[in-house]
XYZ file of C-alpha atoms in Angstrom:
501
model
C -8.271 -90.746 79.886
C -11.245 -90.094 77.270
C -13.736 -89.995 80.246
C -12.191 -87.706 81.653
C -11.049 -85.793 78.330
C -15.080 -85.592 77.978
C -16.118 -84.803 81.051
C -13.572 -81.842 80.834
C -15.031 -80.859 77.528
C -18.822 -81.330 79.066
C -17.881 -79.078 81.783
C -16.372 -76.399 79.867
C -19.279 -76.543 77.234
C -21.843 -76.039 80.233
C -20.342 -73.566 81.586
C -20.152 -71.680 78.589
C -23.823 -72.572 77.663
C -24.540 -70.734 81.170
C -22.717 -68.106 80.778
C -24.993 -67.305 77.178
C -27.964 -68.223 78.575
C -27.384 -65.381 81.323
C -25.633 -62.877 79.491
C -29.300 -63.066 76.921
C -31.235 -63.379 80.534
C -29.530 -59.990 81.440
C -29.903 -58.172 78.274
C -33.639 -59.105 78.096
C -34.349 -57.958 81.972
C -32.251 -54.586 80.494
C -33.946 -54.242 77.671
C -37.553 -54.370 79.200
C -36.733 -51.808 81.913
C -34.815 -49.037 79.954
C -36.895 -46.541 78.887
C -35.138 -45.005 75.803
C -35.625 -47.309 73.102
C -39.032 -48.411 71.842
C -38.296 -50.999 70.014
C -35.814 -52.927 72.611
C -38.527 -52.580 74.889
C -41.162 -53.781 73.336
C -39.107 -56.443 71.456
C -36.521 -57.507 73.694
C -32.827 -58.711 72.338
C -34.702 -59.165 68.746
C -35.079 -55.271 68.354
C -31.375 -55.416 68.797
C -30.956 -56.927 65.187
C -32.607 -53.315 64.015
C -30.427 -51.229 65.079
C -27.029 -53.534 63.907
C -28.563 -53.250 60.332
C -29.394 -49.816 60.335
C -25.517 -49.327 61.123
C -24.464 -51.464 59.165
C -26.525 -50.901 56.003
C -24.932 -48.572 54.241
C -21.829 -51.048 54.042
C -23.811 -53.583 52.551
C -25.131 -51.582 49.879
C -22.209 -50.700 49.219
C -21.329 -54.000 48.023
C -24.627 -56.153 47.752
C -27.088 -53.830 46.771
C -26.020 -50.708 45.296
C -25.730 -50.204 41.413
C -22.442 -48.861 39.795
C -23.466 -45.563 39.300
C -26.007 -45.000 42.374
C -24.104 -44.451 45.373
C -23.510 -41.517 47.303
C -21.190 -39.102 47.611
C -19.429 -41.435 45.017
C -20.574 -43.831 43.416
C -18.483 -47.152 42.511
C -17.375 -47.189 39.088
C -16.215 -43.195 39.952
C -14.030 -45.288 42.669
C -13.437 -48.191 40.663
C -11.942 -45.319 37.788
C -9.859 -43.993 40.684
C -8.383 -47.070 42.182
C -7.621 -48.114 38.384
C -5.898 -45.160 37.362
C -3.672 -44.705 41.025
C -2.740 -48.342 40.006
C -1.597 -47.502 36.583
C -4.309 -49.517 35.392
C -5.484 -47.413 32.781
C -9.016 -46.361 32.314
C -9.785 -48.688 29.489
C -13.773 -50.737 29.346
C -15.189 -52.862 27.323
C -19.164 -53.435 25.859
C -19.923 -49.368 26.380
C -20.226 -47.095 29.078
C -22.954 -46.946 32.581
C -22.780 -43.428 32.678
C -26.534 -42.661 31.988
C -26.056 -39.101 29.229
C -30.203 -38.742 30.121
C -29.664 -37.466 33.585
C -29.427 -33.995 33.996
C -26.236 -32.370 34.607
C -24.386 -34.981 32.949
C -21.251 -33.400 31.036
C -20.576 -33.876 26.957
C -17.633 -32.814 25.448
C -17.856 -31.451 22.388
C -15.541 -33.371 19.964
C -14.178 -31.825 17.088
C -14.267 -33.549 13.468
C -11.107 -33.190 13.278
C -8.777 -33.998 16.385
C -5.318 -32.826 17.316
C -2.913 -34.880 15.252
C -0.394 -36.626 17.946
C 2.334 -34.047 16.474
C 0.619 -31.315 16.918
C -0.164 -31.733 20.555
C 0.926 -29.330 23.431
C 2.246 -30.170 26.430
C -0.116 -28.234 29.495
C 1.916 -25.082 30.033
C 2.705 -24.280 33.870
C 0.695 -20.981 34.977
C 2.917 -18.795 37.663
C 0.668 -17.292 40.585
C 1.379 -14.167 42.063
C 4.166 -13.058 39.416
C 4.962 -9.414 39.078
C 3.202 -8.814 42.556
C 5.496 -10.682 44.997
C 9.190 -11.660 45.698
C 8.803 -15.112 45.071
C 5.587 -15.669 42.241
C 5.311 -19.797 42.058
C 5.151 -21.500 38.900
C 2.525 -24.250 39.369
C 2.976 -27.223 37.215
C -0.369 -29.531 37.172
C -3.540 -29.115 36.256
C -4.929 -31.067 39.144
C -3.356 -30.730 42.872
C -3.704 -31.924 46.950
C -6.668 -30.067 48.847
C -6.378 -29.350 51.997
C -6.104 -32.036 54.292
C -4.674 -31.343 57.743
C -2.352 -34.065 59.755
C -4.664 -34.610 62.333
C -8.220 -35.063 59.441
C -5.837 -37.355 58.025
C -2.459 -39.865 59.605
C 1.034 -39.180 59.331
C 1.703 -42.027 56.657
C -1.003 -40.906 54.362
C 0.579 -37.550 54.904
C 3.933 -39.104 54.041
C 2.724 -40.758 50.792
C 0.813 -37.257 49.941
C 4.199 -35.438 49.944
C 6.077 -38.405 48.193
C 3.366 -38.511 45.245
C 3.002 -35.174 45.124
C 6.826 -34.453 44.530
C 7.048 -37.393 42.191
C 3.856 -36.006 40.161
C 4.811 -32.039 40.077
C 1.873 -31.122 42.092
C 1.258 -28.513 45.103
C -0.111 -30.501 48.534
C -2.480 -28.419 50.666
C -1.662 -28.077 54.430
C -5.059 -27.934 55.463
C -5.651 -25.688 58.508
C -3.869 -27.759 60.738
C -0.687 -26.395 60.618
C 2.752 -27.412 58.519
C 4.223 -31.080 60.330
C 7.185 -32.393 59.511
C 5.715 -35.337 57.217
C 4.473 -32.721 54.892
C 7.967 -31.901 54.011
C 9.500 -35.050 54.078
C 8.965 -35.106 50.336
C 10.367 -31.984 48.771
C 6.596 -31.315 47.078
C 5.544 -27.948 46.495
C 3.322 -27.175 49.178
C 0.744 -23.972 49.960
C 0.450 -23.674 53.287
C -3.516 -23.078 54.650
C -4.205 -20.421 57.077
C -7.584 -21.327 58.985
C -9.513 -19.516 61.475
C -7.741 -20.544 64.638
C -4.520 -19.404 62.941
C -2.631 -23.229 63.349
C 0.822 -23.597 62.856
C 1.221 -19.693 62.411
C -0.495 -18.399 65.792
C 1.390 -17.014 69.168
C 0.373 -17.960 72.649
C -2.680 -15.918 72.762
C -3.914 -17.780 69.413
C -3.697 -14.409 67.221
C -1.647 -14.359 64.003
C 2.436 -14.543 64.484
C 4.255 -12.478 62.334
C 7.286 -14.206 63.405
C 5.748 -17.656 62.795
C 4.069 -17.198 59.535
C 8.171 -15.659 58.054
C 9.717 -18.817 59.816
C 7.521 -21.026 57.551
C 7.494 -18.665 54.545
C 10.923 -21.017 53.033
C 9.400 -23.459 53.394
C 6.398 -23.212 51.443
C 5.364 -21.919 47.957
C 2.035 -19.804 48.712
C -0.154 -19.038 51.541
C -4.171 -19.470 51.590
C -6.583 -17.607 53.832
C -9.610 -19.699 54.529
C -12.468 -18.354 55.174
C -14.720 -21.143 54.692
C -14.896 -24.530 52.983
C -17.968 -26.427 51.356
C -18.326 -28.999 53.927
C -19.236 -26.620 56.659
C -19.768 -23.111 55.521
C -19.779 -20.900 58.596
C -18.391 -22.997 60.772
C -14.627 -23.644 61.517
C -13.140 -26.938 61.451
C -13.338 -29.910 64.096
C -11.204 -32.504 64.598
C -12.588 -34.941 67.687
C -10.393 -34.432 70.671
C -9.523 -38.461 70.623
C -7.798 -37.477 67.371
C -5.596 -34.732 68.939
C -2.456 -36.865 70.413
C 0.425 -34.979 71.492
C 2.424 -34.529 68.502
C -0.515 -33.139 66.601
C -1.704 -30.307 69.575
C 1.893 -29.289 69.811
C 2.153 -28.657 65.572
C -1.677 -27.037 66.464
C -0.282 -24.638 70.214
C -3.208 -26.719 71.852
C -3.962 -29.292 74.369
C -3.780 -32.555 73.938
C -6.528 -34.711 73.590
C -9.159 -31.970 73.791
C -11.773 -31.441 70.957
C -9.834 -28.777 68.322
C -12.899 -26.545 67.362
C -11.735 -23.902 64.931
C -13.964 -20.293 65.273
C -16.362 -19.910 62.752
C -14.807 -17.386 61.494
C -11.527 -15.158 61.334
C -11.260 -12.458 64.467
C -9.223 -10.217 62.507
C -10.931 -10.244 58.912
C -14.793 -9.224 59.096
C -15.115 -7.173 55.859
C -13.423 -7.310 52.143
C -11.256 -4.632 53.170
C -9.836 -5.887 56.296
C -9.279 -9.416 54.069
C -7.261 -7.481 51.406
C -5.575 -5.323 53.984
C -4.554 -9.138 55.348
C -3.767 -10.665 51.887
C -1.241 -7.641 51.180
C 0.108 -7.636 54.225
C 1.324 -11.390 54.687
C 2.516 -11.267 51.213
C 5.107 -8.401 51.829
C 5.852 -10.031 54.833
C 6.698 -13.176 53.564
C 7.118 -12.750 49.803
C 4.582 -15.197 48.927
C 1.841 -15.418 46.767
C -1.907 -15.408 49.164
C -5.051 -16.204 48.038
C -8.231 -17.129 49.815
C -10.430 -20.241 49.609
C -14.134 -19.636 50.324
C -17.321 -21.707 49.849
C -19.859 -19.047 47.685
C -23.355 -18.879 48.849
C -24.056 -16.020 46.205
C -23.395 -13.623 44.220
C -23.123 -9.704 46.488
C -19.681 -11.491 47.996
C -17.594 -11.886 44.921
C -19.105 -8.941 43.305
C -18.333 -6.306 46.055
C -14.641 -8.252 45.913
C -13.999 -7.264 42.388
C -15.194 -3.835 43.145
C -13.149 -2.982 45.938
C -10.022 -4.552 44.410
C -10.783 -1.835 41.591
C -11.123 0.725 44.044
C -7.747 -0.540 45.971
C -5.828 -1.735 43.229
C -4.525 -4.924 41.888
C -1.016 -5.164 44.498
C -4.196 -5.873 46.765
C -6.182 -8.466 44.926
C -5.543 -11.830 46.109
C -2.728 -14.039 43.514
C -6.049 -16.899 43.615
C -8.978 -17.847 44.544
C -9.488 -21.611 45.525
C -14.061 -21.713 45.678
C -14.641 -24.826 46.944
C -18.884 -26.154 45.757
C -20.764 -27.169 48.625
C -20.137 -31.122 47.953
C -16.995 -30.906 49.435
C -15.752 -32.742 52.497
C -13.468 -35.150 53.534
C -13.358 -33.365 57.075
C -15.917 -33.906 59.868
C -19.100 -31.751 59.669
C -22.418 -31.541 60.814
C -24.883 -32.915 58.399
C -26.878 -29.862 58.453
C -24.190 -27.964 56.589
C -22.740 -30.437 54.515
C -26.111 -31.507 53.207
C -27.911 -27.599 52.576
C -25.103 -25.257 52.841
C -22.967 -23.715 49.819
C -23.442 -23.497 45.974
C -22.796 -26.317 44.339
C -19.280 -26.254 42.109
C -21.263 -26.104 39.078
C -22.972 -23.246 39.789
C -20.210 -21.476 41.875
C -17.354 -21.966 39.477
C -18.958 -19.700 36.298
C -20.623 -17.131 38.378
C -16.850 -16.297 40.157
C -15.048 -16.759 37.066
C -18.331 -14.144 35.301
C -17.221 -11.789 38.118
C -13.867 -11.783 37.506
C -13.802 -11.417 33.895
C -16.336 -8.570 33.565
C -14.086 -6.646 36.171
C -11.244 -7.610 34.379
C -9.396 -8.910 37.340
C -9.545 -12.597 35.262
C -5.597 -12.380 34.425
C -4.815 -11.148 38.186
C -6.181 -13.774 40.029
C -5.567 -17.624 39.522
C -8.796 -19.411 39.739
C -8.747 -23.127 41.247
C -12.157 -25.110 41.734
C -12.630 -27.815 44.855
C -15.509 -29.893 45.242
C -16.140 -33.603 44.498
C -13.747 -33.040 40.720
C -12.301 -36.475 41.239
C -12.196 -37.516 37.727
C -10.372 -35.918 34.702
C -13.979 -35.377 33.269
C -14.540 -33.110 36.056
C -11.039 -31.444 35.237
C -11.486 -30.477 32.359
C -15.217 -29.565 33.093
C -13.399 -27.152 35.531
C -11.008 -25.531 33.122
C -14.129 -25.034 30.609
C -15.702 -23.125 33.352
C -12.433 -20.768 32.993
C -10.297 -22.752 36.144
C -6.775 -22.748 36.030
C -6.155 -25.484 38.529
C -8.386 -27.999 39.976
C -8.024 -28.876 43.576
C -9.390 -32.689 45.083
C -9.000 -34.276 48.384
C -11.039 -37.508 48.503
C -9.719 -38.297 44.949
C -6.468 -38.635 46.389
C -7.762 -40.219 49.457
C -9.074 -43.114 47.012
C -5.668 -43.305 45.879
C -4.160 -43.935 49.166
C -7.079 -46.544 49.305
C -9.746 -45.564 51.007
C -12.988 -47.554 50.686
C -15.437 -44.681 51.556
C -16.396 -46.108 55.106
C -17.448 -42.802 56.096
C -15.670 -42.994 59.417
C -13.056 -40.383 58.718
C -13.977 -38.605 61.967
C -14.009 -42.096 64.578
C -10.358 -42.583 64.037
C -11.169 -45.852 63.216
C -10.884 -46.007 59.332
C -10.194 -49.250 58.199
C -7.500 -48.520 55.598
C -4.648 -45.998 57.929
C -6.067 -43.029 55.967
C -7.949 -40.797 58.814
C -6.706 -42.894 62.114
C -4.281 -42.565 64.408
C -4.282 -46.296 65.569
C -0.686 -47.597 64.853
C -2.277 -51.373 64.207
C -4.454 -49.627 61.566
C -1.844 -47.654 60.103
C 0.372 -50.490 59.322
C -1.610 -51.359 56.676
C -1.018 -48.318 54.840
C 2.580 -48.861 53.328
C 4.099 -45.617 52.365
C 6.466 -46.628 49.889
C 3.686 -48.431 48.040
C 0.886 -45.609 48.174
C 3.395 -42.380 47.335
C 3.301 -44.457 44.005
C -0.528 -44.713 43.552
C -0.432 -40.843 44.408
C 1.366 -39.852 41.959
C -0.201 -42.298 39.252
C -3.363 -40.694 39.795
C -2.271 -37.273 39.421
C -0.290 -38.019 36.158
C -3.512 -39.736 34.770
C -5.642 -37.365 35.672
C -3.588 -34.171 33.975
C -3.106 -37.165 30.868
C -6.642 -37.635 30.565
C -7.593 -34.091 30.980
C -5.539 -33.434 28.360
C -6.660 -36.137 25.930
C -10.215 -34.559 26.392
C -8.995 -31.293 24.918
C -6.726 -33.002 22.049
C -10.332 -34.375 21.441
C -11.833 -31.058 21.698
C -9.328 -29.881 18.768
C -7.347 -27.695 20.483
C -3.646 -28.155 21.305
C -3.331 -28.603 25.069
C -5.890 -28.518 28.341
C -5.775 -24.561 28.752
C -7.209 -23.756 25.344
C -10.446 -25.526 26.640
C -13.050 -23.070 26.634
C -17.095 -23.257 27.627
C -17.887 -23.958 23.615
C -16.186 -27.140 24.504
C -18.506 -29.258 26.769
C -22.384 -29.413 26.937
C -24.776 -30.228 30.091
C -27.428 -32.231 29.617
C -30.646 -30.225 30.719
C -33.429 -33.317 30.306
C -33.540 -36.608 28.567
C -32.485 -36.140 25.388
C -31.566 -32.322 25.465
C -28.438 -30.268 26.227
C -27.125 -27.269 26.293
C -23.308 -25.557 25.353
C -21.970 -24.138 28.834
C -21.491 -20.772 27.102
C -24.846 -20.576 25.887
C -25.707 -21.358 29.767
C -23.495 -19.401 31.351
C -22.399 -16.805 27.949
C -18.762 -14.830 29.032
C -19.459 -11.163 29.783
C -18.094 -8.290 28.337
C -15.336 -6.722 30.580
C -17.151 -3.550 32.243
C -14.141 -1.878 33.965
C -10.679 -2.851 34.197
C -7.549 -1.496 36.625
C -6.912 1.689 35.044
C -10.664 2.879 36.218
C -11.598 4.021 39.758
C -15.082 3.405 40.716
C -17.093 4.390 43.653
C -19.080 1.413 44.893
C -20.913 3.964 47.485
């Protein structure tokens, strides 16, 4: 019995001894006689270890090589801070901080020698957008909200536990331009519904805007933003691969299945300020809705002429808020082109639009809300110094629903269920586990923002004002953000017409 036992166990171990030996015969006799790789050709089956490194690099400095603060675009203690606070963790360290205060653009807030006593402290007042200009003005709650992320970018469970956390936490969730699905509803959150170029979820067979559509959804939602552009991919519309597109998703979208969704680059209907206010006015009498546009800025003649022709128009014309996304955002697919070179950074973005709107005067009419890599409550209440009413964040909240930054959002094969359609990697994300984590990191984050400006000395987060933080210029140098950025004088306010001719 043990012969034979071993001679079954020889045979099987020779065979499979032949069957390697050939399968590294017939990659060898491949990779001599392609002819599009250098290196496999010259360096047969060995070459192949180059290229399985170079893809696989960036995950081992992730965790090997990589220092706390040097990755990009975020770095792991920024994720670590994340992860801790969406646990209800708490953001507490020991021995002194890694964030290096040399490096320019690092943020200081400006403490005050005397602090806001505990009693004295404010709760963050809710800011209504769009009162006294539509039927139904929303009162927005929190400080920090959901960016757009469409179902589609991102599953239906982390859609699920965005809605869940969202409602738990008082904050708004983004649509994205995907369209409305059922999952973001399924958890009573207050949710603005994104209108993108290719008109999704609001279009009519012919894939123009739907009247009929856009009042359907209109109870369902609180406020409705144009977009004209985001900082991933400024001048180009959206993309979702077409292996992401499964039926459910390109009936929500009016397209087929399975077929690369490639938004326009830009709206058919809107190619001027005017024709955007004309649009802004009009779906908010239809529907009775606050509307405000989110745009990437790429300088300064756009928001300028804005302000001017709102002036000119009138303020029932001005959009109820402005979402200006820096040109670091991105959880979406984009080509690297864009995404790497296209779009003012938040920083810089953020004053100049909130400079434009204060010299016109418009400041009180339009609701202000910054996008772009603000993750952290430092970045908050950065924001609101800038003169921000709301912050916006996607990725934050994706690290919340735990993703690892694998930077395979758009292969549908991310490794936590956040941006994948694959039921076996789905499972792993457990709804009634991450809605939780959700909400604990917006609650934090408002907390935190908050304890910045108790800091600060004044009573709650929307006293913060540009005297408040500093940005460090060189090593060992900063500068006060007013003093970099000093407020304007208002030049011209509702009451006076101008001619911009």
């Amino acid at each position: 019995m043990s012969n034979a036992l071993n001679l079954i166990i020889y045979s099987v171990g020779t065979i499979l001894g032949l069957v390697v030996v050939g399968a590294i015969v017939a990659l060898f006799i491949r990779d001599i006689t392609q002819k599009q790789h250098t290196i496999l050709r010259n360096f047969p089956i060995i070459g192949r270890l180059r290229y399985f490194f170079e893809l696989q690099g960036k995950y081992f400095r992730q965790y090997l090589f990589s220092g706390d603060r040097a990755e990009l675009p975020f770095n792991r203690a920024t994720r670590a801070w994340v992860y801790k606070n969406a646990k209800n963790k708490g953001g507490i360290v020991g021995f002194g901080s890694t964030y290096d205060l040399r490096e320019p653009g690092a943020i200081i807030f400006v403490n005050a020698a005397f602090p806001i006593l505990e009693e004295d402290q404010l709760p963050t007042p809710s800011l209504f957008i769009g009162e006294g200009y539509c039927r139904y003005p929303y009162e927005a709650r929190s400080i920090i909200n959901i960016s757009g992320m469409s179902y589609g970018a991102i599953s239906a469970p982390a859609v699920r536990a965005l809605s869940l956390g969202a409602a738990k936490a008082g904050c708004w969730l983004n649509t994205g331009e995907g369209g409305l699905a059922p999952y973001h509803t399924e958890g009573g959150c207050d949710i603005i519904m994104q209108i993108g170029t290719a008109k999704y979820g609001v279009r009519d067979e012919n894939g123009n805007f739907s009247p009929a559509r856009a009042k359907e959804i209109a109870p369902l939602v609180k406020a409705f933003e144009i977009k004209l552009s985001q900082g991933a991919k400024p001048g180009k519309g959206g993309v979702l691969p077409g292996s992401k597109v499964h039926a459910e998703i390109a009936a929500i979208r009016g397209i087929p299945a399975f077929h690369d969704s490639i938004s326009p680059n830009r709206h058919h209907d809107i190619g001027s300020i005017d024709e955007l206010l004309d649009k802004v006015a009009y779906i908010r009498e239809l529907t009775g809705r606050p509307v405000g546009v989110k745009t990437a800025i790429g300088g300064w003649h756009f928001i300028n002429e804005l302000c001017d022709i709102i002036l000119r128009r009138g303020p029932e014309y001005a959009p109820d808020f402005l979402t200006i996304d820096g040109g670091e955002g991105g959880s979406g697919a984009a080509p690297q082109t864009l995404v790497d070179h296209a779009g003012l950074p938040i920083a810089e973005a953020l004053p100049r639009v909130v400079d434009a709107l204060i010299e016109s005067g418009l400041k009180p009419r339009i609701r202000v809300i910054a996008a772009g890599k603000l993750v952290t409550s430092a970045h908050g209440a950065w924001a609101l110094c800038a003169g921000a009413d709301f912050v916006n964040t996607a990725r934050g909240f994706m690290f919340s629903l735990g993703c690892i930054q694998a930077m395979r959002c758009h292969l549908n094969t991310c490794p936590t269920g956040v941006t994948t359609h694959n039921p076996r990697l789905q499972h792993g994300l457990v709804v009634e586990e991450k809605y939780l984590r959700v909400a604990n990191y917006a609650m934090n984050v408002n907390k935190e923002i908050g304890m910045i400006a108790h800091s600060c000395g004044v009573r709650h987060a929307r006293e913060l004002r540009r005297e408040h933080v500093r940005i460090v210029e060189t090593a060992g140098k900063s500068i006060a953000l007013n003093m970099l950025y000093p407020y304007p004088e208002v030049r011209k306010g509702f009451n006076e017409k101008i001619n911009i001719n």
